[in-house]
Coordinates of C-alpha atoms and ligand atoms in Angstrom, one line a residue:
X50 CA -2.7 60.5 92.7
X51 CA -5.2 60.4 90.1
X52 CA -8.9 60.5 91.9
X53 CA -9.8 57.1 91.2
X54 CA -12.9 57.6 92.4
X55 CA -14.4 59.4 89.2
X56 CA -14.5 56.4 87.0
X57 CA -17.5 54.5 86.5
X58 CA -17.8 50.9 88.1
X59 CA -19.6 48.1 86.1
X60 CA -23.2 48.0 86.4
X61 CA -23.7 51.8 88.2
X62 CA -26.5 53.2 88.2
X63 CA -26.5 56.5 86.7
X64 CA -28.8 59.8 85.9
X65 CA -28.2 61.9 83.0
X66 CA -28.5 65.5 83.1
X67 CA -28.1 67.7 79.8
X68 CA -28.9 71.3 80.0
X69 CA -31.2 73.4 77.3
X70 CA -29.5 76.8 76.8
X71 CA -30.8 79.2 74.0
X72 CA -28.4 78.2 70.8
X73 CA -29.8 74.1 71.4
X74 CA -33.5 72.6 71.2
X75 CA -35.1 70.3 73.6
X76 CA -34.8 67.6 71.0
X77 CA -30.9 68.8 70.0
X78 CA -30.4 68.1 73.9
X79 CA -32.7 64.3 73.6
X80 CA -30.1 63.2 71.1
X81 CA -27.2 64.3 73.1
X82 CA -27.9 62.8 76.3
X83 CA -28.9 59.3 73.8
X84 CA -25.0 59.7 73.1
X85 CA -24.3 59.8 76.3
X86 CA -26.2 57.4 77.6
X87 CA -24.3 55.0 74.9
X88 CA -21.4 56.4 76.0
X89 CA -22.4 55.4 79.6
X90 CA -23.3 52.5 78.4
X91 CA -19.5 52.1 76.4
X92 CA -18.2 52.8 80.1
X93 CA -20.1 50.0 82.1
X94 CA -23.1 52.5 83.7
X95 CA -26.8 51.8 83.4
X96 CA -28.5 54.9 83.0
X97 CA -32.0 55.1 85.0
X98 CA -32.9 58.7 84.3
X99 CA -32.5 61.5 82.3
X100 CA -32.9 65.1 84.0
X101 CA -32.8 68.5 81.5
X102 CA -33.6 72.1 82.3
X103 CA -33.8 74.9 80.8
X104 CA -31.6 77.8 81.6
X105 CA -29.9 80.9 79.7
X106 CA -26.6 80.2 81.8
X107 CA -25.2 77.2 83.5
X108 CA -25.2 78.2 87.5
X109 CA -21.2 78.5 87.9
X110 CA -21.8 76.7 91.7
X111 CA -23.8 74.5 90.7
X112 CA -24.4 74.0 86.9
X113 CA -28.1 73.7 87.4
X114 CA -30.5 75.6 89.3
X115 CA -31.5 75.4 93.0
X116 CA -34.6 73.8 92.2
X117 CA -33.5 70.9 89.8
X118 CA -30.3 70.0 92.1
X119 CA -33.0 69.4 95.0
X120 CA -34.8 67.2 92.5
X121 CA -32.1 65.5 91.4
X122 CA -31.4 64.9 95.0
X123 CA -34.3 63.5 95.8
X124 CA -34.3 61.0 93.0
X125 CA -30.6 59.6 93.3
X126 CA -31.1 59.8 97.0
X127 CA -32.9 55.8 98.3
X128 CA -32.5 54.5 94.4
X129 CA -29.0 53.1 94.5
X130 CA -28.0 55.0 92.4
X131 CA -24.1 55.6 92.2
X132 CA -23.3 58.1 89.4
X133 CA -24.6 61.6 87.9
X134 CA -23.0 62.2 84.9
X135 CA -23.2 65.8 83.0
X136 CA -23.1 65.9 79.5
X137 CA -20.2 69.7 79.9
X138 CA -17.8 70.1 81.2
X139 CA -17.5 70.6 85.0
X140 CA -14.9 73.1 86.7
X141 CA -13.6 71.2 90.3
X142 CA -15.8 73.5 92.8
X143 CA -18.9 72.6 90.7
X144 CA -18.4 69.0 91.2
X145 CA -17.6 69.5 94.5
X146 CA -20.4 71.6 95.3
X147 CA -23.0 69.3 93.5
X148 CA -21.4 66.2 95.4
X149 CA -21.6 67.8 98.3
X150 CA -25.4 68.6 97.8
X151 CA -26.3 65.4 96.2
X152 CA -24.0 62.8 98.4
X153 CA -23.6 61.2 94.6
X154 CA -20.5 60.8 92.6
X155 CA -20.1 63.2 89.8
X156 CA -18.4 62.5 86.8
X157 CA -18.7 64.9 83.5
X158 CA -18.8 64.2 79.7
X159 CA -15.1 64.4 79.7
X160 CA -14.5 62.0 82.4
X161 CA -16.6 59.6 81.0
X162 CA -14.8 59.6 77.6
X163 CA -10.9 59.5 79.3
X164 CA -12.3 56.5 81.5
X165 CA -13.4 55.0 78.3
X166 CA -10.0 56.0 76.1
X167 CA -8.5 54.6 79.3
X168 CA -9.8 51.2 79.8
X169 CA -9.2 50.4 75.4
X170 CA -5.6 51.8 75.3
X171 CA -3.6 48.9 74.7
X172 CA -0.4 50.7 73.2
X173 CA 2.2 52.3 75.1
X174 CA 1.3 55.4 73.0
X175 CA -2.0 55.4 73.3
X176 CA -1.5 54.6 77.3
X177 CA 0.9 57.2 77.3
X178 CA -1.7 59.4 75.5
X179 CA -4.3 59.3 77.5
X180 CA -2.3 59.4 80.6
X181 CA -1.3 62.8 79.4
X182 CA -5.3 64.1 79.1
X183 CA -5.8 62.8 82.2
X184 CA -3.1 64.9 84.0
X185 CA -3.8 68.2 81.9
X186 CA -7.5 67.4 82.6
X187 CA -6.8 67.3 86.0
X188 CA -4.4 70.1 86.8
X189 CA -7.0 72.8 87.2
X190 CA -9.2 71.2 88.9
X191 CA -6.8 70.4 91.9
X192 CA -8.5 72.2 94.5
X193 CA -12.4 71.1 94.5
X194 CA -11.1 67.9 94.4
X195 CA -8.6 68.3 97.4
X196 CA -11.7 69.9 99.1
X197 CA -13.8 66.4 98.1
X198 CA -10.6 64.4 99.4
X199 CA -10.8 66.1 102.5
X200 CA -14.5 65.4 103.4
X201 CA -14.3 61.8 102.4
X202 CA -11.1 61.5 105.0
X203 CA -13.4 64.3 107.0
X204 CA -12.7 62.3 110.7
X205 CA -12.6 64.8 113.7
X206 CA -9.8 66.9 113.7
X207 CA -9.6 67.0 109.7
X208 CA -8.2 70.3 108.4
X209 CA -8.4 71.2 105.1
X210 CA -5.2 71.3 102.8
X211 CA -3.0 74.3 102.9
X212 CA -1.7 76.3 100.1
X213 CA 0.8 74.6 100.2
X214 CA -0.3 71.1 99.7
X215 CA -2.0 72.1 96.8
X216 CA 1.0 73.8 95.5
X217 CA 3.1 70.7 95.9
X218 CA 0.2 68.2 94.5
X219 CA 0.3 70.8 91.2
X220 CA 4.2 70.5 91.2
X221 CA 3.6 66.6 91.6
X222 CA 1.0 66.8 88.4
X223 CA 3.0 68.9 86.4
X224 CA 6.0 67.6 86.6
X225 CA 4.2 64.2 86.0
X226 CA 2.7 65.8 82.8
X227 CA 6.7 66.7 81.0
X228 CA 7.5 63.5 82.1
X229 CA 4.6 61.6 79.6
X230 CA 5.6 64.5 77.6
X231 CA 9.1 63.9 77.0
X232 CA 7.9 59.6 76.8
X233 CA 5.7 60.4 74.3
X234 CA 8.0 62.4 71.7
X235 CA 10.4 59.5 72.1
X236 CA 7.5 57.2 70.9
X237 CA 6.4 60.1 68.1
X238 CA 9.8 59.7 67.1
X239 CA 10.0 55.6 66.7
X240 CA 6.7 56.0 65.1
X241 CA 8.1 58.8 62.4
X242 CA 10.6 56.8 61.5
X243 CA 8.9 53.4 60.8
X244 CA 6.1 55.6 58.6
X245 CA 9.4 57.1 56.8
X246 CA 9.9 53.8 55.4
X247 CA 6.6 53.2 53.7
X248 CA 8.2 54.9 50.6
X249 CA 6.2 56.5 47.7
X250 CA 2.9 55.1 48.6
X251 CA -0.2 57.2 48.3
X252 CA -1.6 57.1 52.0
X253 CA -5.3 56.9 52.4
X254 CA -7.2 57.4 56.1
X255 CA -10.9 56.3 57.1
X256 CA -11.9 58.9 59.2
X257 CA -15.3 59.6 60.8
X258 CA -17.5 60.0 63.7
X259 CA -17.1 57.1 66.4
X260 CA -19.4 53.8 65.7
X261 CA -19.7 55.0 61.9
X262 CA -18.4 51.6 60.5
X263 CA -14.4 52.7 59.5
X264 CA -13.2 49.4 61.2
X265 CA -15.6 47.6 59.5
X266 CA -14.8 49.1 56.1
X267 CA -10.9 48.7 56.8
X268 CA -11.7 45.2 57.2
X269 CA -13.6 44.6 53.8
X270 CA -11.2 46.5 51.8
X271 CA -7.9 45.0 53.1
X272 CA -8.7 42.3 54.7
X273 CA -7.3 42.7 57.8
X274 CA -9.1 41.9 61.2
X275 CA -9.9 45.0 62.7
X276 CA -11.3 44.8 66.0
X277 CA -15.1 46.6 65.4
X278 CA -18.2 46.2 67.7
X279 CA -21.3 48.6 68.6
X280 CA -19.7 50.3 70.9
X281 CA -18.0 54.0 71.1
X282 CA -14.2 54.2 70.6
X283 CA -13.4 50.5 69.2
X284 CA -10.8 51.9 67.7
X285 CA -8.3 53.9 69.8
X286 CA -4.6 53.0 67.7
X287 CA -4.0 53.3 64.1
X288 CA -4.0 50.3 62.0
X289 CA -2.0 50.4 58.3
X290 CA -2.2 48.1 55.8
X291 CA -1.2 48.0 52.3
X292 CA -4.3 47.3 49.8
X293 CA -3.9 46.8 45.9
X294 CA -6.8 47.6 43.6
X295 CA -6.0 46.6 40.3
X296 CA -2.5 46.5 40.5
X297 CA -2.4 50.1 41.7
X298 CA -0.8 49.5 45.2
X299 CA -1.6 52.2 48.4
X300 CA -1.6 51.8 52.3
X301 CA -4.9 52.3 53.9
X302 CA -5.1 53.8 58.0
X303 CA -8.2 53.2 60.6
X304 CA -8.1 55.7 62.9
X305 CA -10.0 56.7 66.2
X306 CA -13.0 58.5 65.9
X307 CA -14.6 61.8 66.9
X308 CA -17.1 62.8 68.9
X309 CA -18.5 65.9 69.5
X310 CA -16.8 68.0 72.8
X311 CA -14.2 65.9 72.5
X312 CA -11.8 67.1 75.6
X313 CA -9.6 69.2 74.4
X314 CA -6.8 67.8 76.0
X315 CA -7.8 64.7 74.3
X316 CA -7.5 65.7 70.6
X317 CA -4.2 67.6 72.2
X318 CA -1.9 64.6 73.4
X319 CA -3.6 62.0 70.3
X320 CA -2.0 64.5 67.4
X321 CA 0.6 61.6 67.1
X322 CA -2.2 58.9 66.9
X323 CA -3.6 61.8 64.4
X324 CA -0.7 62.1 62.8
X325 CA -1.9 59.8 60.4
X326 CA -4.7 61.5 59.4
X327 CA -2.1 65.2 59.0
X328 CA -0.2 63.1 56.4
X329 CA -2.5 61.4 54.8
X330 CA -2.8 61.9 50.9
X331 CA -6.5 61.4 51.0
X332 CA -8.9 61.3 53.0
X333 CA -12.4 58.8 53.3
X334 CA -14.8 60.7 55.7
X335 CA -17.6 57.7 56.5
X336 CA -20.6 59.4 58.2
X337 CA -23.4 57.0 59.6
X338 CA -26.2 58.3 57.3
X339 CA -28.9 56.2 59.7
X340 CA -28.2 58.5 62.7
X341 CA -31.1 61.2 62.6
X342 CA -28.0 63.5 63.2
X343 CA -25.8 62.8 60.9
X344 CA -25.5 65.8 59.5
X345 CA -24.2 67.5 62.8
X346 CA -22.1 64.5 62.7
X347 CA -20.4 65.6 59.7
X348 CA -20.0 68.9 61.1
X349 CA -18.2 68.2 64.0
X350 CA -15.7 65.7 61.7
X351 CA -15.0 69.2 59.5
X352 CA -14.3 70.9 62.6
X353 CA -11.8 68.2 64.0
X354 CA -10.2 67.7 60.9
X355 CA -9.7 72.0 60.3
X356 CA -8.5 72.1 64.0
X357 CA -5.5 69.5 63.0
X358 CA -4.9 71.0 59.5
X359 CA -6.1 68.1 57.0
X360 CA -9.6 69.7 55.9
X361 CA -8.1 70.4 52.6
X362 CA -7.3 67.1 51.6
X363 CA -8.7 65.3 48.3
X364 CA -12.3 64.0 50.1
X365 CA -14.2 61.2 49.6
X366 CA -17.9 60.9 51.9
X367 CA -18.8 57.5 52.7
X368 CA -22.0 57.3 53.5
X369 CA -23.1 53.8 55.6
X370 CA -25.2 51.8 57.0
X371 CA -27.8 52.5 53.9
X372 CA -29.5 49.4 55.1
X373 CA -29.9 50.9 58.6
X374 CA -31.1 54.0 57.4
X375 CA -33.8 52.6 55.2
X376 CA -35.0 50.9 57.3
X377 CA -35.9 53.2 59.2
X378 CA -36.9 55.9 57.2
X379 CA -39.4 53.7 55.1
X380 CA -42.8 52.2 56.4
X381 CA -43.2 48.8 54.8
X382 CA -45.7 49.3 53.1
X383 CA -44.2 52.6 51.1
X384 CA -44.6 51.6 47.1
X385 CA -41.5 51.7 45.4
X386 CA -41.8 54.5 43.3
X387 CA -41.5 56.5 46.6
X388 CA -38.3 55.1 48.2
X389 CA -36.3 55.8 44.8
X390 CA -37.4 59.2 44.7
X391 CA -36.5 59.9 48.3
X392 CA -33.1 57.9 47.6
X393 CA -32.4 59.9 44.3
X394 CA -33.4 63.1 46.3
X395 CA -30.9 62.1 48.9
X396 CA -28.1 61.2 46.4
X397 CA -29.0 64.4 44.2
X398 CA -28.5 66.4 47.3
X399 CA -25.1 65.1 48.4
X400 CA -23.7 64.4 44.5
X401 CA -24.5 68.5 44.7
X402 CA -22.4 69.3 47.9
X403 CA -19.8 67.1 47.6
X404 CA -19.2 67.9 44.2
X405 CA -20.0 64.2 43.1
X406 CA -17.1 62.7 45.4
X407 CA -19.5 60.5 47.4
X408 CA -20.9 57.0 47.8
X409 CA -23.4 55.1 49.4
X410 CA -22.3 51.8 50.5
X411 CA -24.0 49.5 53.4
X412 CA -20.7 47.8 54.6
X413 CA -22.8 44.9 56.6
X414 CA -24.9 43.9 53.1
X415 CA -21.8 44.6 51.4
X416 CA -23.9 46.9 49.0
X417 CA -22.1 49.2 47.0
X418 CA -18.4 47.9 47.6
X419 CA -18.1 47.8 43.5
X420 CA -18.1 51.3 43.4
X421 CA -16.6 52.2 46.7
X422 CA -13.7 50.4 45.4
X423 CA -13.7 52.3 42.2
X424 CA -13.9 55.9 43.2
X425 CA -11.2 55.0 45.7
X426 CA -9.1 53.8 42.7
X427 CA -9.6 57.2 40.8
X428 CA -8.4 59.0 43.6
X429 CA -5.6 57.3 44.0
X430 CA -4.3 57.5 41.0
X431 CA -5.2 61.1 40.4
X432 CA -2.8 61.9 43.5
X433 CA 0.0 59.6 42.0
X434 CA 0.0 61.5 38.9
X435 CA 0.1 64.5 40.5
X436 CA 2.6 63.7 43.1
X437 CA 5.2 61.4 40.2
X438 CA 4.3 63.2 36.8
X439 CA 7.1 61.0 35.7
X440 CA 6.1 57.5 37.2
X441 CA 3.8 55.3 35.3
X442 CA 4.1 51.8 37.3
X443 CA 1.5 52.7 40.1
X444 CA -0.4 53.3 37.5
X445 CA -1.1 49.9 35.8
Ligands
LIG1207 N1 -26.4 48.3 60.0 C1 -25.1 48.5 59.7 N2 -24.2 48.5 60.7 C2 -23.3 48.7 60.5 C3 -22.8 49.1 59.0 N3 -20.9 49.1 59.2 C4 -21.0 49.0 60.1 N4 -22.5 48.6 61.3 C5 -21.5 48.6 62.5 O1 -21.4 49.7 63.6 C6 -20.7 49.2 64.3 C7 -19.6 50.1 64.4 O2 -19.2 49.6 63.7 P1 -17.0 49.7 63.4 O3 -16.5 49.5 62.0 O4 -16.5 49.5 65.1 O5 -17.4 51.9 63.8 P2 -15.9 52.5 64.0 O6 -16.2 53.7 63.1 O7 -14.7 52.0 63.5 O8 -16.2 53.2 65.9 P3 -14.8 53.2 66.7 O9 -14.1 52.4 66.6 O10 -15.5 53.4 67.4 O11 -15.0 54.7 66.2 C8 -20.6 47.6 64.6 O12 -21.2 47.2 65.3 C9 -21.0 47.4 62.6 O13 -21.1 46.0 62.9 C10 -23.6 49.0 58.1 O14 -23.6 49.0 56.6 N5 -25.1 48.6 58.8
LIG1208 MG1 -13.0 51.2 64.5

């Protein structure tokens, strides 16, 4: 039932398309397209070119304007480009119209993210969650896709599907959705029981944008071997481990990363994986400070946390990848005094904005890890005191 065609195959050559509208500047869109290219690479595609267009509103039929569509078509035909990837969510009709005009497969950012999630999902829980999100995504787009399939089948005498066929398909997809929801509810129940068995330990969760270094930090703090790599969404499943700092034990969890424009259904269906975040006592918000868009990423994460009702938890902000930040910010000939000044300005600003709940580290160089441990320990002990005022066994 799922249209298997709308996924990326290995080494597929791709072009990217982004719109510059009134709320975003050209450099911002280029940064978004950098991220889209990274997503495409993670899914296995090779980006050959990017197209941008200034438009107040996306065209309801073809997303970009007529002239731009013509330009894209001329480019992709004859260059062995197999897929056009749009940075924004498209409607079924838009996908259909653009594919017809360019004779090339079209996918959008949500498709790409769902595709990556699908290929990375290992556990039954993650797989069920992704499948649910995929069906929910497809449901309102069925009509457009039918037209598309009809054209592919396109032999003489093939007629388009009647309303009844679309209705039948909708019913099949709806049935599938309710089945998956039921299955998830059962998995959730088991997970909930497991979490309840964890006793009175304070729970700390690593959260943050994707690829900022959460799993790397998890490995450093808990001496675990969580999979970490320079790809987006390396982590889909939550890993939890017991950590003891100076005789104070607590539970530390590594969680799935966030990204801008995360498909709504994905957040919805990943709610159970994200329970770990919602039920945490303390959040460690990891930020990749070497990324040019780190402040926007910080905002995206905070917004997602708000959606999960987890924004008001005690939070320690961890600015990671200081090594890379310095490499990118400092010219070689800059004198030590100026470097120090730049860093102090940075520290001061974020100390102020986070009321001191901040630490700057490099997980790769293992820089400032002692400070990180101390700050976490302080927060954990505070939480034990609040939670169990008459128990001291956790504190000393
Ligand atoms: N230069 C530098 N690279 C780092 C640092 N910390 C992590 N990395 C690299 O950043 C990449 C992503 O690290 P992960 O730990 O997988 O990041 P994550 O936040 O768990 O990512 P997802 O699970 O994909 O959301 C890896 O290639 C790490 O080696 C750091 O302090 N400096
Ligand atoms: Mg990870």
